[in-house]
């Protein structure tokens, strides 16, 4: 029997997602009084509604199909954002203001976080107010952005601060999710390397205490790269209609399925 690349990709994941879950059990109680949790999603265009536009889509839009009636998904990802600009624009704060104890938050950044902060940048020039201060710790960079002096923090500082805020408000867990790869077939042969931000995600999850601190790392980029490898160049190339970063709906959905199995595992392993 010939197994299609997509089927062979989905089979092991289907096994993973068939595991009985604490999350599902607790959210389908018959008490009737327990509100379903919200899974809040923070990220950039690879996750956001309408993706990078032009017919592309972010994977967060499909997460609702993974959880059905057991969770509400709020996809607050926004195109063009980095950990820095998502913070500066109050987007983490708005999630914090709206979330309830027992909710989950997924945080996925990296594609817009590279480079170094430049003086005199505006929303359309220089680093566009997106680059984080280089470093893994409490380093800061002082720059003028849009005529305003800004103390720019490092990527781990932004992500850790957001995660700690959500946990202090009673989040059931925070899922630090690795950025997605660009088209792994763009050179003609398969190639994938985790980014510096992948390492920073690991560092943040560790600093938060890992699962016992209700912080989970999802190696979303690595898993998505494996999925793209299995799908093959033809299918993958056809699903990057605009550039090497933004996915067509089919590939966004594949990537959502991967996130789902890991997300479920993270919620399953959480013990109150
Ligand atoms: C789920 O989590 C357990 C415990 O951390 C781990 O052993 C297992 O490999 C995970 N499964 C998946 C599909 O990630
Ligand atoms: C995307 O669409 C906009 C118009 O909505 C257009 O200006 C832009 O050039 C398109 N970009 C790509 C890469 O297709
Ligand atoms: C999702 O959350 C944002 C805050 O990040 C809020 O402004 C928006 O109204 C929410 N959307 C829904 C459908 O609840
Ligand atoms: C920055 O981190 C270093 C190393 O962890 C620490 O020694 C130092 O006190 C910190 N500085 C500030 C301003 O928090
Ligand atoms: C930006 O300009 C300010 C004020 O002139 C200076 O203090 C700061 O070091 C500069 N930052 C960078 C990254 O060049
Ligand atoms: C920054 O200041 C200059 C000079 O005062 C002004 O022309 C420009 O519109 C300002 N830019 C922003 C983004 O406020």
Coordinates of C-alpha atoms and ligand atoms in Angstrom, one line a residue:
X1 CA 0.0 0.0 0.0
X2 CA 1.2 3.4 -0.9
X3 CA 1.0 5.8 2.0
X4 CA 0.8 9.5 0.9
X5 CA 3.4 11.8 2.4
X6 CA 0.7 13.7 4.2
X7 CA -0.8 10.6 5.7
X8 CA 2.5 9.3 6.9
X9 CA 3.1 12.7 8.5
X10 CA -0.3 12.7 10.2
X11 CA -0.3 9.1 11.5
X12 CA 2.2 9.5 14.4
X13 CA 0.6 12.8 15.3
X14 CA -2.8 11.2 15.4
X15 CA -1.4 8.7 17.9
X16 CA 0.0 11.5 20.0
X17 CA -3.3 13.4 20.0
X18 CA -5.3 10.3 20.8
X19 CA -3.7 10.2 24.3
X20 CA -6.3 10.7 27.0
X21 CA -5.9 14.2 28.3
X22 CA -6.4 15.8 31.6
X23 CA -7.3 19.0 29.7
X24 CA -10.1 17.3 27.8
X25 CA -11.4 15.5 30.9
X26 CA -11.5 18.6 33.0
X27 CA -13.1 20.7 30.3
X28 CA -15.9 18.2 29.6
X29 CA -17.2 17.8 33.2
X30 CA -20.9 17.5 33.4
X31 CA -21.1 20.0 36.3
X32 CA -22.2 22.6 33.7
X33 CA -20.8 25.4 35.9
X34 CA -17.2 25.1 34.6
X35 CA -16.5 27.6 31.9
X36 CA -14.3 26.4 29.1
X37 CA -10.8 27.8 29.2
X38 CA -9.5 30.2 26.5
X39 CA -6.2 29.4 24.7
X40 CA -4.7 32.8 24.0
X41 CA -2.3 33.0 21.1
X42 CA 0.4 35.7 20.8
X43 CA 2.6 35.8 17.7
X44 CA 3.4 37.3 14.3
X45 CA 2.1 36.8 10.8
X46 CA 3.0 33.1 10.7
X47 CA 0.3 32.7 13.4
X48 CA -2.0 35.6 12.8
X49 CA -5.4 35.9 11.1
X50 CA -4.9 36.5 7.4
X51 CA -1.2 35.5 7.9
X52 CA 1.0 37.8 5.8
X53 CA -2.0 38.7 3.6
X54 CA -2.3 37.9 -0.1
X55 CA -4.1 34.6 0.5
X56 CA -1.7 33.3 3.2
X57 CA -2.9 32.3 6.6
X58 CA -1.5 31.9 10.1
X59 CA -1.7 28.5 11.8
X60 CA -3.4 30.0 14.9
X61 CA -6.6 30.4 12.8
X62 CA -7.0 26.6 12.7
X63 CA -6.3 25.8 16.3
X64 CA -10.1 26.0 17.0
X65 CA -10.5 22.8 15.0
X66 CA -8.2 21.0 17.4
X67 CA -10.1 21.7 20.6
X68 CA -13.8 21.8 19.4
X69 CA -16.1 22.7 22.3
X70 CA -13.4 22.1 25.0
X71 CA -11.6 25.5 24.6
X72 CA -12.1 28.9 23.1
X73 CA -9.3 30.1 21.0
X74 CA -8.4 33.8 20.9
X75 CA -5.8 34.3 18.2
X76 CA -4.2 37.7 19.2
X77 CA -1.2 37.2 16.9
X78 CA -0.6 40.2 14.7
X79 CA 1.4 40.5 11.5
X80 CA 4.7 42.3 11.6
X81 CA 5.3 42.0 15.3
X82 CA 8.3 41.0 17.3
X83 CA 8.5 40.3 21.1
X84 CA 9.6 43.9 21.4
X85 CA 6.8 45.6 19.4
X86 CA 4.1 43.2 20.7
X87 CA 5.1 44.4 24.2
X88 CA 5.5 48.1 23.3
X89 CA 2.0 48.1 21.7
X90 CA 0.4 46.7 24.8
X91 CA -0.7 43.5 23.1
X92 CA 0.5 41.2 25.9
X93 CA -1.1 43.6 28.3
X94 CA -4.4 43.3 26.5
X95 CA -4.3 39.5 26.8
X96 CA -3.4 39.8 30.5
X97 CA -6.3 42.1 31.1
X98 CA -8.8 39.8 29.4
X99 CA -7.5 36.3 30.5
X100 CA -9.0 34.3 33.4
X101 CA -7.3 31.9 35.8
X102 CA -7.1 28.5 34.1
X103 CA -6.6 29.8 30.6
X104 CA -3.6 28.9 28.5
X105 CA -1.3 31.2 26.6
X106 CA 0.8 30.2 23.6
X107 CA 3.7 32.6 22.7
X108 CA 5.5 32.3 19.3
X109 CA 7.9 34.9 18.1
X110 CA 11.2 35.2 16.3
X111 CA 10.8 35.9 12.6
X112 CA 10.7 39.7 13.2
X113 CA 13.1 39.8 16.1
X114 CA 16.4 39.7 14.4
X115 CA 18.9 42.5 13.9
X116 CA 19.8 45.2 16.3
X117 CA 17.8 48.3 17.4
X118 CA 18.8 51.3 15.4
X119 CA 18.5 54.9 16.3
X120 CA 16.0 57.0 14.3
X121 CA 13.9 54.0 13.1
X122 CA 10.2 54.5 12.3
X123 CA 7.5 52.0 11.7
X124 CA 8.7 51.7 8.1
X125 CA 12.4 52.5 8.3
X126 CA 15.5 51.1 10.0
X127 CA 14.6 48.1 12.1
X128 CA 11.0 49.2 12.1
X129 CA 11.0 49.2 15.9
X130 CA 11.1 45.4 16.0
X131 CA 14.7 44.3 16.7
X132 CA 15.4 43.2 20.3
X133 CA 18.5 44.2 22.2
X134 CA 21.1 41.5 21.5
X135 CA 21.7 39.1 24.4
X136 CA 20.1 36.4 26.5
X137 CA 19.9 38.3 29.7
X138 CA 19.1 41.8 31.1
X139 CA 21.1 43.8 28.5
X140 CA 19.3 46.9 27.3
X141 CA 19.7 49.2 24.3
X142 CA 18.6 52.8 24.3
X143 CA 17.2 54.1 20.9
X144 CA 15.0 56.7 19.6
X145 CA 12.0 55.0 17.8
X146 CA 9.3 57.2 16.2
X147 CA 10.9 60.2 18.0
X148 CA 10.5 58.5 21.4
X149 CA 13.3 57.2 23.6
X150 CA 12.9 53.5 24.1
X151 CA 14.8 51.2 26.4
X152 CA 14.9 48.0 24.4
X153 CA 15.2 44.7 26.2
X154 CA 16.4 41.3 25.0
X155 CA 14.1 38.6 23.5
X156 CA 14.3 36.4 26.6
X157 CA 13.4 39.4 28.8
X158 CA 10.3 40.2 26.8
X159 CA 9.0 36.6 26.6
X160 CA 9.8 35.8 30.2
X161 CA 8.1 39.0 31.5
X162 CA 5.0 38.2 29.5
X163 CA 4.9 34.6 30.7
X164 CA 5.4 35.5 34.3
X165 CA 2.6 38.0 34.1
X166 CA 0.2 35.4 32.7
X167 CA 1.3 32.9 35.3
X168 CA 0.9 35.4 38.1
X169 CA -2.7 35.9 36.9
X170 CA -3.4 32.2 37.2
X171 CA -2.7 30.9 33.7
X172 CA -2.9 27.0 33.8
X173 CA 0.3 27.0 31.7
X174 CA 2.3 29.1 29.2
X175 CA 3.5 27.4 26.1
X176 CA 6.7 28.9 24.6
X177 CA 6.6 27.9 21.0
X178 CA 9.5 28.0 18.7
X179 CA 9.3 30.1 15.5
X180 CA 8.4 28.3 12.3
X181 CA 11.0 27.7 9.6
X182 CA 11.1 29.4 6.3
X183 CA 10.5 27.1 3.3
X184 CA 13.0 24.3 4.0
X185 CA 13.1 23.4 0.3
X186 CA 13.9 26.9 -1.1
X187 CA 17.5 26.0 -2.1
X188 CA 16.3 22.9 -3.9
X189 CA 17.4 20.5 -1.2
X190 CA 16.1 20.2 2.3
X191 CA 17.8 22.4 4.9
X192 CA 16.7 23.5 8.4
X193 CA 18.6 25.0 11.3
X194 CA 16.9 26.2 14.5
X195 CA 17.4 29.9 15.0
X196 CA 19.0 31.8 17.9
X197 CA 15.5 32.5 19.1
X198 CA 14.8 28.7 19.3
X199 CA 17.6 28.6 21.9
X200 CA 16.2 31.6 23.7
X201 CA 12.8 29.9 23.9
X202 CA 14.4 26.9 25.6
X203 CA 16.2 29.3 28.0
X204 CA 13.0 31.1 28.9
X205 CA 11.1 27.8 29.5
X206 CA 14.0 26.7 31.7
X207 CA 14.1 30.0 33.6
X208 CA 10.4 29.7 34.3
X209 CA 11.0 26.2 35.8
X210 CA 9.7 24.1 32.9
X211 CA 6.6 21.9 33.4
X212 CA 6.8 22.2 37.2
X213 CA 6.7 26.0 36.7
X214 CA 3.8 25.5 34.3
X215 CA 6.0 26.5 31.4
X216 CA 6.3 24.3 28.3
X217 CA 8.5 24.5 25.3
X218 CA 7.1 23.4 22.0
X219 CA 9.7 22.8 19.3
X220 CA 7.3 24.0 16.7
X221 CA 9.9 25.0 14.2
X222 CA 11.7 21.6 14.3
X223 CA 8.5 19.7 14.0
X224 CA 7.2 21.9 11.2
X225 CA 10.6 21.4 9.4
X226 CA 10.2 17.6 9.7
X227 CA 6.6 17.9 8.3
X228 CA 7.9 19.9 5.4
X229 CA 10.6 17.4 4.7
X230 CA 8.0 14.6 4.6
X231 CA 5.6 16.6 2.4
X232 CA 8.4 17.2 -0.2
X233 CA 9.5 20.1 -2.2
X234 CA 6.6 20.2 -4.7
X235 CA 3.9 20.4 -2.1
X236 CA 5.8 22.7 0.2
X237 CA 6.8 25.2 -2.6
X238 CA 3.2 25.4 -3.7
X239 CA 2.3 26.4 -0.2
X240 CA 4.5 29.4 0.0
X241 CA 2.6 31.5 -2.6
X242 CA 4.1 34.8 -1.8
X243 CA 7.6 34.5 -0.2
X244 CA 9.5 31.9 1.9
X245 CA 7.9 32.8 5.2
X246 CA 4.1 33.0 4.8
X247 CA 2.1 29.8 4.3
X248 CA -1.0 29.0 2.3
X249 CA -3.9 27.7 4.3
X250 CA -3.1 24.0 3.7
X251 CA 0.4 24.3 5.2
X252 CA -0.8 26.5 8.0
X253 CA -3.2 23.8 9.0
X254 CA -0.6 21.1 8.8
X255 CA 1.5 23.2 11.2
X256 CA -1.5 23.7 13.5
X257 CA -2.0 19.9 13.7
X258 CA 1.6 19.6 14.9
X259 CA 1.3 22.3 17.5
X260 CA -1.9 20.7 18.7
X261 CA -0.4 17.4 19.6
X262 CA 2.4 19.0 21.5
X263 CA 0.0 21.5 23.1
X264 CA -2.3 18.7 24.2
X265 CA 0.7 16.9 25.7
X266 CA 1.7 20.0 27.6
X267 CA -1.8 20.5 29.0
X268 CA -2.1 16.7 29.8
X269 CA 1.0 16.7 31.8
X270 CA 0.0 19.6 33.9
X271 CA -1.2 18.7 37.4
X272 CA -2.9 21.4 39.4
Ligands
LIG1 C1 4.6 14.0 26.1 O1 5.2 14.3 27.3 C2 5.9 13.2 27.9 C3 6.4 13.6 29.2 O2 7.2 14.8 29.1 C4 7.0 12.7 26.9 O3 7.7 11.6 27.5 C5 6.4 12.4 25.6 O4 7.4 12.0 24.7 C6 5.6 13.5 25.0 N1 4.9 13.1 23.8 C7 4.8 13.9 22.7 C8 4.0 13.4 21.6 O5 5.4 15.0 22.7
LIG2 C1 0.3 41.6 -1.5 O1 -0.9 42.3 -1.8 C2 -0.7 43.7 -1.8 C3 -2.1 44.3 -2.1 O2 -3.0 43.8 -1.1 C4 0.3 44.1 -2.8 O3 0.5 45.5 -2.7 C5 1.6 43.4 -2.6 O4 2.5 43.7 -3.6 C6 1.4 41.9 -2.5 N1 2.7 41.3 -2.1 C7 3.1 40.1 -2.6 C8 4.4 39.7 -2.1 O5 2.5 39.5 -3.4
LIG3 C1 -9.2 38.5 21.6 O1 -8.3 39.2 22.4 C2 -8.0 40.5 22.1 C3 -7.0 41.0 23.1 O2 -5.7 40.5 22.8 C4 -9.3 41.3 22.2 O3 -9.1 42.6 21.8 C5 -10.3 40.7 21.2 O4 -11.6 41.3 21.4 C6 -10.5 39.2 21.5 N1 -11.3 38.6 20.5 C7 -12.4 37.8 20.8 C8 -13.1 37.3 19.7 O5 -12.7 37.6 22.0
LIG4 C1 21.8 41.7 35.2 O1 22.1 40.3 35.3 C2 23.4 40.1 35.9 C3 23.7 38.6 35.8 O2 22.6 37.8 36.1 C4 23.3 40.5 37.4 O3 24.5 40.3 38.0 C5 22.9 42.0 37.4 O4 22.7 42.4 38.7 C6 21.7 42.3 36.5 N1 21.5 43.7 36.4 C7 20.3 44.3 36.6 C8 20.3 45.8 36.4 O5 19.3 43.7 36.9
LIG5 C1 20.9 56.3 20.2 O1 21.1 57.6 20.5 C2 21.1 57.9 21.9 C3 21.1 59.4 22.1 O2 21.9 60.1 21.2 C4 22.4 57.3 22.5 O3 22.4 57.4 23.9 C5 22.3 55.7 22.2 O4 23.5 55.1 22.6 C6 22.1 55.5 20.7 N1 21.8 54.1 20.5 C7 22.3 53.3 19.6 C8 22.0 51.9 19.6 O5 23.1 53.8 18.7
LIG6 C1 9.5 63.0 14.3 O1 9.9 64.3 14.4 C2 10.0 65.0 13.1 C3 10.7 66.4 13.3 O2 10.0 67.0 14.4 C4 8.7 65.0 12.4 O3 8.8 65.6 11.1 C5 8.2 63.6 12.3 O4 6.9 63.6 11.8 C6 8.2 62.9 13.6 N1 7.9 61.5 13.4 C7 7.0 60.8 14.2 C8 6.8 59.4 13.8 O5 6.4 61.3 15.1

